[in-house]
Coordinates of C-alpha atoms in Angstrom, one line a residue:
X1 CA 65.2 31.6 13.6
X2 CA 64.9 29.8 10.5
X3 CA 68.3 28.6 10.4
X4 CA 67.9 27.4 13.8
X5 CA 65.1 25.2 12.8
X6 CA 66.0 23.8 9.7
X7 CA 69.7 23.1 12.0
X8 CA 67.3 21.3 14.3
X9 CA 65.5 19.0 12.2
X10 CA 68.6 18.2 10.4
X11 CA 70.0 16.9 13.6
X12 CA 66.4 15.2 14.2
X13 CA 66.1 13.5 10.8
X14 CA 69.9 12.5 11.4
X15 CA 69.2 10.4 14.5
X16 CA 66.0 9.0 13.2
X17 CA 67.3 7.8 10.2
X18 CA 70.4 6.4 11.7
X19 CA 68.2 4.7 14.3
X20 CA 65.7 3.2 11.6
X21 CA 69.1 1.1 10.0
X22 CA 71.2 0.5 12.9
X23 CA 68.7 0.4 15.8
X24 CA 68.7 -3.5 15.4
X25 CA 72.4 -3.6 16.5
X26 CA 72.3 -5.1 20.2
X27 CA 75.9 -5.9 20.2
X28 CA 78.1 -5.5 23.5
X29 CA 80.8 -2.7 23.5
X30 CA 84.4 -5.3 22.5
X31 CA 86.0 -2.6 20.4
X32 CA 89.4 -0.6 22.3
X33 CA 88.8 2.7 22.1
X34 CA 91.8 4.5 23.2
X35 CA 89.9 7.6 24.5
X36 CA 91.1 11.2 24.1
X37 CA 88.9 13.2 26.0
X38 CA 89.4 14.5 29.7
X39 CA 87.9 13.5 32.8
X40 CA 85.0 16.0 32.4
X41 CA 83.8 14.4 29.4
X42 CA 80.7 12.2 29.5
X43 CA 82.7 8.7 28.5
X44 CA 85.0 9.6 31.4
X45 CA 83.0 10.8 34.0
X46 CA 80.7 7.5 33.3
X47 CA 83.8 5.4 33.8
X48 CA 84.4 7.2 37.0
X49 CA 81.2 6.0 37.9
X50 CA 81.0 2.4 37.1
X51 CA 84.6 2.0 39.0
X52 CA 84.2 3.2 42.3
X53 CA 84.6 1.9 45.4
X54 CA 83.6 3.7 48.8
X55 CA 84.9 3.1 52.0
X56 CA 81.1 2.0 53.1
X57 CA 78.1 -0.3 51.8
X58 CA 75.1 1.3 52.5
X59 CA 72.7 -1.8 50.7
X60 CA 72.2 -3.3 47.0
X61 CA 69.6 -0.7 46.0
X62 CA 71.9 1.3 44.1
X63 CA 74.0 -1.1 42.8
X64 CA 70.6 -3.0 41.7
X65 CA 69.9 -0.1 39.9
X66 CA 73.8 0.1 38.2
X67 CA 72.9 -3.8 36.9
X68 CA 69.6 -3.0 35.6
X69 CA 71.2 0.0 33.4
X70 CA 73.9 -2.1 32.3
X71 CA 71.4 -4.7 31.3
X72 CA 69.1 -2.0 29.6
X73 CA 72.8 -0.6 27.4
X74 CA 73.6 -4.0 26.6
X75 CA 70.0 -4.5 25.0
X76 CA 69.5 -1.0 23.6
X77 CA 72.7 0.8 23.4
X78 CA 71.2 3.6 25.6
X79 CA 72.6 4.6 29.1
X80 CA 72.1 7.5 31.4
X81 CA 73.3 8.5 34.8
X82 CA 72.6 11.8 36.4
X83 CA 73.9 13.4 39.8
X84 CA 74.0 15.9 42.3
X85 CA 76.7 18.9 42.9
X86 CA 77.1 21.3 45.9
X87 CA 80.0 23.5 47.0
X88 CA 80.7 26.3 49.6
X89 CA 83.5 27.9 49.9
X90 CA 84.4 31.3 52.5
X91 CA 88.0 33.3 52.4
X92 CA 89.2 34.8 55.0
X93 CA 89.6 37.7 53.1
X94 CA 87.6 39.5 50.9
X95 CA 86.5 42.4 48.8
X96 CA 82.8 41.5 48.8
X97 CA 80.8 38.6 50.3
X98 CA 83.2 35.8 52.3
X99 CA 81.0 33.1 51.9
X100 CA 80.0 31.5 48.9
X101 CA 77.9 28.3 48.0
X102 CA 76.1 26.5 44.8
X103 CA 74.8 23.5 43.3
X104 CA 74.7 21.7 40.0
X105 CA 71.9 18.4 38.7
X106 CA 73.4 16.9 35.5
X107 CA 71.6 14.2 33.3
X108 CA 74.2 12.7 31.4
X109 CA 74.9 9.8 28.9
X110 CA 74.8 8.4 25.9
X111 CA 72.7 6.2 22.7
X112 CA 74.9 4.5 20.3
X113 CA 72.8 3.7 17.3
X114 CA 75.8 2.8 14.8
X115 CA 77.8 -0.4 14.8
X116 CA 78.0 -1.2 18.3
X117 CA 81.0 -3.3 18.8
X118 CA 82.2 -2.8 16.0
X119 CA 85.4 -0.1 15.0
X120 CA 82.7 1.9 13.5
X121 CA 80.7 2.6 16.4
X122 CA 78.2 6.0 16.5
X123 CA 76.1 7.7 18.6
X124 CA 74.4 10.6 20.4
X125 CA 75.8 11.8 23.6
X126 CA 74.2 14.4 26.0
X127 CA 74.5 16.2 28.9
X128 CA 71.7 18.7 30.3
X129 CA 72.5 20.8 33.4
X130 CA 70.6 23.1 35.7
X131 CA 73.4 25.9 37.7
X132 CA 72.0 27.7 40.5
X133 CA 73.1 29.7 43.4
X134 CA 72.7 29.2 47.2
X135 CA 74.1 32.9 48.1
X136 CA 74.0 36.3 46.4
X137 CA 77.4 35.3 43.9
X138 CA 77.5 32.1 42.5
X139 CA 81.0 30.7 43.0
X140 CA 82.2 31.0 39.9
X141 CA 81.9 35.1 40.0
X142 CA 82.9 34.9 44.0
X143 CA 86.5 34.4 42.6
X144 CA 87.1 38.3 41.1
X145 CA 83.7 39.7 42.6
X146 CA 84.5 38.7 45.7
X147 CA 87.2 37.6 46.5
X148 CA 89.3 40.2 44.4
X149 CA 90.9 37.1 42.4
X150 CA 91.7 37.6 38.8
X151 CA 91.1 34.0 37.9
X152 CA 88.1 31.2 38.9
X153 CA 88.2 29.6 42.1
X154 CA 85.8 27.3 40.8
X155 CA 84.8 27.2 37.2
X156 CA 81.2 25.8 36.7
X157 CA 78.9 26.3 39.3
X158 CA 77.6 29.4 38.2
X159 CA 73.9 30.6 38.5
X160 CA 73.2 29.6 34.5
X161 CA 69.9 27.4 35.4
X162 CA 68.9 25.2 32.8
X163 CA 71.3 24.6 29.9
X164 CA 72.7 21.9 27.4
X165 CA 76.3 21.3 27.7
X166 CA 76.4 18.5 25.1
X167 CA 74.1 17.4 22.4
X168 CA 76.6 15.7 19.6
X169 CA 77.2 12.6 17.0
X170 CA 80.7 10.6 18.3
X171 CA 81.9 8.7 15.7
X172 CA 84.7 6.2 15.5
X173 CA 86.2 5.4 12.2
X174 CA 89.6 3.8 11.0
X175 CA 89.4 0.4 13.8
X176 CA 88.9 3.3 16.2
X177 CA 91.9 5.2 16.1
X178 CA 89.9 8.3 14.9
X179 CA 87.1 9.5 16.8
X180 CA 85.0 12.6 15.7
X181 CA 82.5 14.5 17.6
X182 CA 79.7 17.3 15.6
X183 CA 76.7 19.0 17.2
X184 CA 76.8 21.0 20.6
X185 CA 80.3 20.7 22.0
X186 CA 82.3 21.4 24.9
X187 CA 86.4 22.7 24.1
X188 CA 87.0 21.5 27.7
X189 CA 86.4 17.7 26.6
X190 CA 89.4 17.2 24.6
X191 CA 91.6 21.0 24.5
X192 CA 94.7 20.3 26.9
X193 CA 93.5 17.2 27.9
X194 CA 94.9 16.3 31.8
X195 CA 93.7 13.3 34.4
X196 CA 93.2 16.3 37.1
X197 CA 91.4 19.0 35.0
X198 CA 88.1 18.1 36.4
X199 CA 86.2 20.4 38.7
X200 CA 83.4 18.0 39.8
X201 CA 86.1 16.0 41.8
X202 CA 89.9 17.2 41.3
X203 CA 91.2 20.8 41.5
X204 CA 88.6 23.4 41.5
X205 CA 90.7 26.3 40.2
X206 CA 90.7 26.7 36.6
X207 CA 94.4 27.2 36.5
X208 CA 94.9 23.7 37.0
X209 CA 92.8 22.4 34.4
X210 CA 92.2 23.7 30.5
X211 CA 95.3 26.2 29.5
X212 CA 95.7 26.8 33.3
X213 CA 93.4 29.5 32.3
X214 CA 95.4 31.2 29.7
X215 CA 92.3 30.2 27.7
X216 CA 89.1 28.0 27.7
X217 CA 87.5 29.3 30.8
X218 CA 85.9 32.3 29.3
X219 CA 85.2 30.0 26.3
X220 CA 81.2 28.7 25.8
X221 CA 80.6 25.3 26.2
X222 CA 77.2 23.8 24.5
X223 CA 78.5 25.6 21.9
X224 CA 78.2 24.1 17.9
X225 CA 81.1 22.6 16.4
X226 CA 82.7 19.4 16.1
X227 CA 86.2 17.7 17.3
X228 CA 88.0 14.9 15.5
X229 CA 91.4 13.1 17.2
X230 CA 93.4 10.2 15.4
X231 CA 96.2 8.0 16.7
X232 CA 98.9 8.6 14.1
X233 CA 101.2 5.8 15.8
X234 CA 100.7 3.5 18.7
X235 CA 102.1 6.6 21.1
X236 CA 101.7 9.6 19.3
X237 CA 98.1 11.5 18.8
X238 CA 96.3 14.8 17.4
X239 CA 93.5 16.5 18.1
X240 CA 91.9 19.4 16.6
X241 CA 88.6 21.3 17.3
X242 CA 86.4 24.0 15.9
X243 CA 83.5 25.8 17.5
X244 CA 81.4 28.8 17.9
X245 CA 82.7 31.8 20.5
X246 CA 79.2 33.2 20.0
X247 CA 77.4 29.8 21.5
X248 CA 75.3 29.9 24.8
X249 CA 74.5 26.6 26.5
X250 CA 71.0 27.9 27.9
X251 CA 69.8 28.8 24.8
X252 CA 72.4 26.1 22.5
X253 CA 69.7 26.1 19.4
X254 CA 70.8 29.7 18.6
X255 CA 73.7 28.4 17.5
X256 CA 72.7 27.5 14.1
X257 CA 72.4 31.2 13.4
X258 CA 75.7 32.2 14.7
X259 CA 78.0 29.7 12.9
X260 CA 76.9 30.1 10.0
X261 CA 76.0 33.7 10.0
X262 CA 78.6 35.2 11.7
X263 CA 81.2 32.3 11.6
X264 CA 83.4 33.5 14.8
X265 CA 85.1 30.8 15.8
X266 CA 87.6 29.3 18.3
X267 CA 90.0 27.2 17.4
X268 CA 92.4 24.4 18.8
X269 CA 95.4 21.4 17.7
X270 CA 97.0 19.2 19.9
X271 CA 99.8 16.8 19.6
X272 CA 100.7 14.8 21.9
X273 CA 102.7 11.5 23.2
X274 CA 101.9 8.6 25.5
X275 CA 103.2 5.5 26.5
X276 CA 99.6 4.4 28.2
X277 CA 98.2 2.3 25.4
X278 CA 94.2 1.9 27.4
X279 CA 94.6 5.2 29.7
X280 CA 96.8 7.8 27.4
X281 CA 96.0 10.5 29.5
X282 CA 97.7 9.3 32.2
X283 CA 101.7 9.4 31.0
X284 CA 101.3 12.4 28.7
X285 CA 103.3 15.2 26.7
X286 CA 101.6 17.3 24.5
X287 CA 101.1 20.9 23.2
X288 CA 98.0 22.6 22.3
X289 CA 97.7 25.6 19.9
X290 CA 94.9 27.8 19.8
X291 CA 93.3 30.7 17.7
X292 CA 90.5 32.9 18.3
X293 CA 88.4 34.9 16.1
X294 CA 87.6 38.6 17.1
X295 CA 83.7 38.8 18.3
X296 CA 81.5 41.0 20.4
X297 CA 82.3 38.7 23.3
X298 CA 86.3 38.2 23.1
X299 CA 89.2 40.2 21.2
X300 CA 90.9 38.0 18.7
X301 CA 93.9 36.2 20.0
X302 CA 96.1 32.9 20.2
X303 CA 98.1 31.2 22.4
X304 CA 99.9 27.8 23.5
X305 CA 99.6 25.7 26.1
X306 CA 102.0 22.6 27.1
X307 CA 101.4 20.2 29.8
X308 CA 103.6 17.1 30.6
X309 CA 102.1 14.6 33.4
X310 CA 103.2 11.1 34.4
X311 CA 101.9 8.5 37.1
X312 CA 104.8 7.1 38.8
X313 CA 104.2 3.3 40.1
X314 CA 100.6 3.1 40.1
X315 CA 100.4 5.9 42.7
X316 CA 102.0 9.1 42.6
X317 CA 101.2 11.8 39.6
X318 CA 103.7 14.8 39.1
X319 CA 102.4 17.5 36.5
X320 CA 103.8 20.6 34.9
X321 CA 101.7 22.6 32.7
X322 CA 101.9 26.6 31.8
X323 CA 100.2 28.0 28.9
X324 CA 100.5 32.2 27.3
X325 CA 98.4 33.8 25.6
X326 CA 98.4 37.0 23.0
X327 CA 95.0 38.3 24.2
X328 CA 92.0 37.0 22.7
X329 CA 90.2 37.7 25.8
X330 CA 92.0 35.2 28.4
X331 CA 92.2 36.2 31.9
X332 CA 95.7 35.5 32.4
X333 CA 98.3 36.3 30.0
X334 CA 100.7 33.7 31.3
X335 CA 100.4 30.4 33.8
X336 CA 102.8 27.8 35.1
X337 CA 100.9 25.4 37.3
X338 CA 102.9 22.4 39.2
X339 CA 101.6 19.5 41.6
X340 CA 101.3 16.1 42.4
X341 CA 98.4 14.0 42.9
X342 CA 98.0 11.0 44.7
X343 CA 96.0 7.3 43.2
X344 CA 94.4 9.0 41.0
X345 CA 93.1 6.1 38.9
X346 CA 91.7 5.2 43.1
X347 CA 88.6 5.9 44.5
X348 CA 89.8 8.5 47.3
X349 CA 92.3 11.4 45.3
X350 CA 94.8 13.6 47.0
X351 CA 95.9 16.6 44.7
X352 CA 98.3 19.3 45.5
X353 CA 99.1 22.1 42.9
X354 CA 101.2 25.6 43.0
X355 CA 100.4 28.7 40.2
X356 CA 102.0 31.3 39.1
X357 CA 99.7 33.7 37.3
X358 CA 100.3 37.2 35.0
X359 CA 96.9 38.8 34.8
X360 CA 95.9 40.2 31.0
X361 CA 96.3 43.8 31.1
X362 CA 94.4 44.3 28.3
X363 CA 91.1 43.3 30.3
X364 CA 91.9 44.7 33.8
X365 CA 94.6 47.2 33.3
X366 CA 98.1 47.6 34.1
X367 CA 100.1 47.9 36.9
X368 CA 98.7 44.6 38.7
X369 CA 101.0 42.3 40.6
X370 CA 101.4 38.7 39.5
X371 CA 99.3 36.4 41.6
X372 CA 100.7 32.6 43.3
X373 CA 98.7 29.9 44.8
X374 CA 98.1 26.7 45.9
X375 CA 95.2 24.7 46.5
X376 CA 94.9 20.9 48.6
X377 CA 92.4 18.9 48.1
X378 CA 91.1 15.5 49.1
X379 CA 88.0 13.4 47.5
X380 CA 86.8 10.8 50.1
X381 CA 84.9 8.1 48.4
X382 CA 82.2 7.7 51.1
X383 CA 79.9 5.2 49.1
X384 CA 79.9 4.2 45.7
X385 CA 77.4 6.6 44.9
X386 CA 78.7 9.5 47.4
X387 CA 81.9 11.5 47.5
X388 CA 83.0 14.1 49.8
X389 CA 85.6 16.6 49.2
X390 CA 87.6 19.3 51.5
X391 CA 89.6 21.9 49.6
X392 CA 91.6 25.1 50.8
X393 CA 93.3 27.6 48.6
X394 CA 96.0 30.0 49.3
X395 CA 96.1 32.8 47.4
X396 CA 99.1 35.2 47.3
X397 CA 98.3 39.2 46.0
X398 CA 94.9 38.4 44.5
X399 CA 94.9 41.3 42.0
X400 CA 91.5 43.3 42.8
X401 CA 91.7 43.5 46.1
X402 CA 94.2 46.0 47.3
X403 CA 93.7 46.3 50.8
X404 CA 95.0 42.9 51.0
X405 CA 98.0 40.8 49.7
X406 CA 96.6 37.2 51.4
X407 CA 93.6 35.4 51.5
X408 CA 92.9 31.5 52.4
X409 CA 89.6 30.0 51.1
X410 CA 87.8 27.0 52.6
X411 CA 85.8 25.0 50.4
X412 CA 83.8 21.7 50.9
X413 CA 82.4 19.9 47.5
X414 CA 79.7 16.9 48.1
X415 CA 78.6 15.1 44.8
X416 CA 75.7 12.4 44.7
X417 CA 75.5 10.5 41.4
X418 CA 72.9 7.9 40.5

């Protein structure tokens, strides 16, 4: 405990004291940042909510709002947006319940305190959650508890209740080509970084987004550590990470015990190569290495992921990414995912994606069949502020259930951001 605190007002005394010589700074954002980090990062999921456009106007209200923040950054260099989640999904068949629903509130944003406008630009950024259930299994444990899926159907609505998912310094140095990040992180934000990894409004399963769940799934988020990338060359990038496997976002301030007591870490480097000078994430190649240290929650273990995606015309977006894994407490040992999506720099996404999946046999045993899918999706833009999305998954041999080799899940995902 008293590591904890003495981690806590090390982090308080940081922001004071950058705040007491900076705070004056009321200079407008100028500086390119060529951004590293994946759509379910703050910075991106932000952007995604400045540039919509719905299909309807529903009145200035909200938009009056969206000024008067922008206003308030502009002055202040603090910003904050927060929104509503809900999903249900229901499979035709099942090993347990069929139906499964959950919601998610998130407070979100940022404070930059240091040099705004300027290449050497700082600041706190922070995301607080609460996950809760609307059935008996929360949907990310409907996947295997349920359904009989080795794998998530959906990888963050669990039933978690309150918890901090980010609480970290971001720091751009070198006229912005190197961006750090130190405090309570997220691996998700920057490991195997792809334009369709988000489960708030792309793919739901997780073996479309970070590793295609040959690793980062099972991984904490809120979790202490830090994160710096670098543009080596006007196309070519890395990005490595460090943070603690023994983190909890509900209770995040434990952390300063674990890392530095235990010191079991996980850790991750990416290269990678763009031609997208502004958006690099959307013509991408790039492999990600990763390491794990044993623990009392994972085996030690490593693996590699790859992922190359391109957007084709302003429009269309083929992808092929796999990833395999030597343990280290991953679910699948080895994942090729494949899809298209369609304008997904638009407001209204189409996304189609096909998995091949080898389930780790040192978690659930031998002598279990490899699993295929496919999931369809489609986010409908209602309003600026209101997106609707339909979803169906196919899922071919789903490992735990062995009374049946086939099983189609319905999903609907509604998100309400403000």
């Amino acid at each position: 405990m008293k590591s904890e605190k003495i981690g806590l007002v090390l982090l308080f005394s940081a922001v004071v004291l950058s705040y007491s010589v900076y705070g004056q700074d009321i200079k407008k954002d100028t500086i390119l940042i060529r951004d590293l980090s994946g759509p379910n990062s703050v910075s991106q999921q932000m952007k995604q909510d400045n540039t919509s456009k719905g299909l309807f106007y529903i009145g200035a209200g909200l938009d009056s709002l969206d000024q008067a923040k922008k206003r308030f950054y502009n002055k202040t260099g603090f910003i904050m947006n927060a929104d509503y989640n809900s999903q249900i999904m229901g499979a035709t068949k099942a090993i347990g319940d069929n139906v499964s629903a959950s919601g998610v509130l998130r407070i979100y944003g940022k404070y930059n305190l240091v040099g705004r406008g300027t290449p050497n630009e700082g600041g706190l950024v922070f995301k607080v959650e609460n996950r809760h259930k609307y059935t008996d299994l929360p949907l990310r444990e409907w996947g295997p508890e349920g359904v009989g899926y080795i794998g998530l159907v959906q990888s963050v609505y669990n039933d978690d209740g309150w918890r901090v998912g980010n609480l970290y310094w971001r720091q751009t140095f070198a006229k912005a080509n190197i961006i750090a990040y130190a405090g309570f992180v997220d691996v998700t934000d920057w490991a195997d970084i792809f334009a369709m990894a988000s489960p708030w409004s792309s793919f739901n399963n997780l073996s479309f987004a970070t590793g295609t769940n040959t690793f980062g799934g099972l991984y904490p988020d809120g979790s202490l550590g830090f994160m710096v990338s670098a543009w080596l060359t006007e196309n070519i990038y890395v990005i490595g990470g460090l943070i603690d496997v023994n983190g909890s976002a509900t209770e995040f301030y434990k952390g300063f015990d674990t890392f530095f007591t235990k010191f079991e870490t996980l850790k991750t480097f990416e290269v990678g190569f763009t031609t997208n000078s502004q958006m690099p994430i959307l013509q991408n190649l790039h492999v990600t290495f990763w390491q794990v240290d044993e623990s009392a929650k994972t085996p030690k273990g490593w693996g590699v992921a790859g992922s190359m995606s391109w957007e084709v015309g302003h429009k269309l977006f083929p992808f092929l990414r796999g990833g395999w894994a030597n343990d280290g407490g991953s679910l699948f040992t080895a994942s090729v995912s494949t899809g298209i999506g369609y304008n997904i720099t638009g407001s209204n996404v189409f996304g189609l994606g096909l998995n091949w999946n080898q389930p780790n046999k040192n978690i659930f045993g031998p002598g279990l069949k490899d699993q295929y899918l496919s999931e369809i999706f489609y986010k409908l833009q209602v309003t600026h502020h209101f997106e609707f999305t339909p979803n169906i998954q196919f899922i071919l041999n789903p490992a735990l259930n062995t009374n049946d080799n086939f099983t189609t899940i319905f999903g609907a995902r509604a998100r309400i951001n403000i």
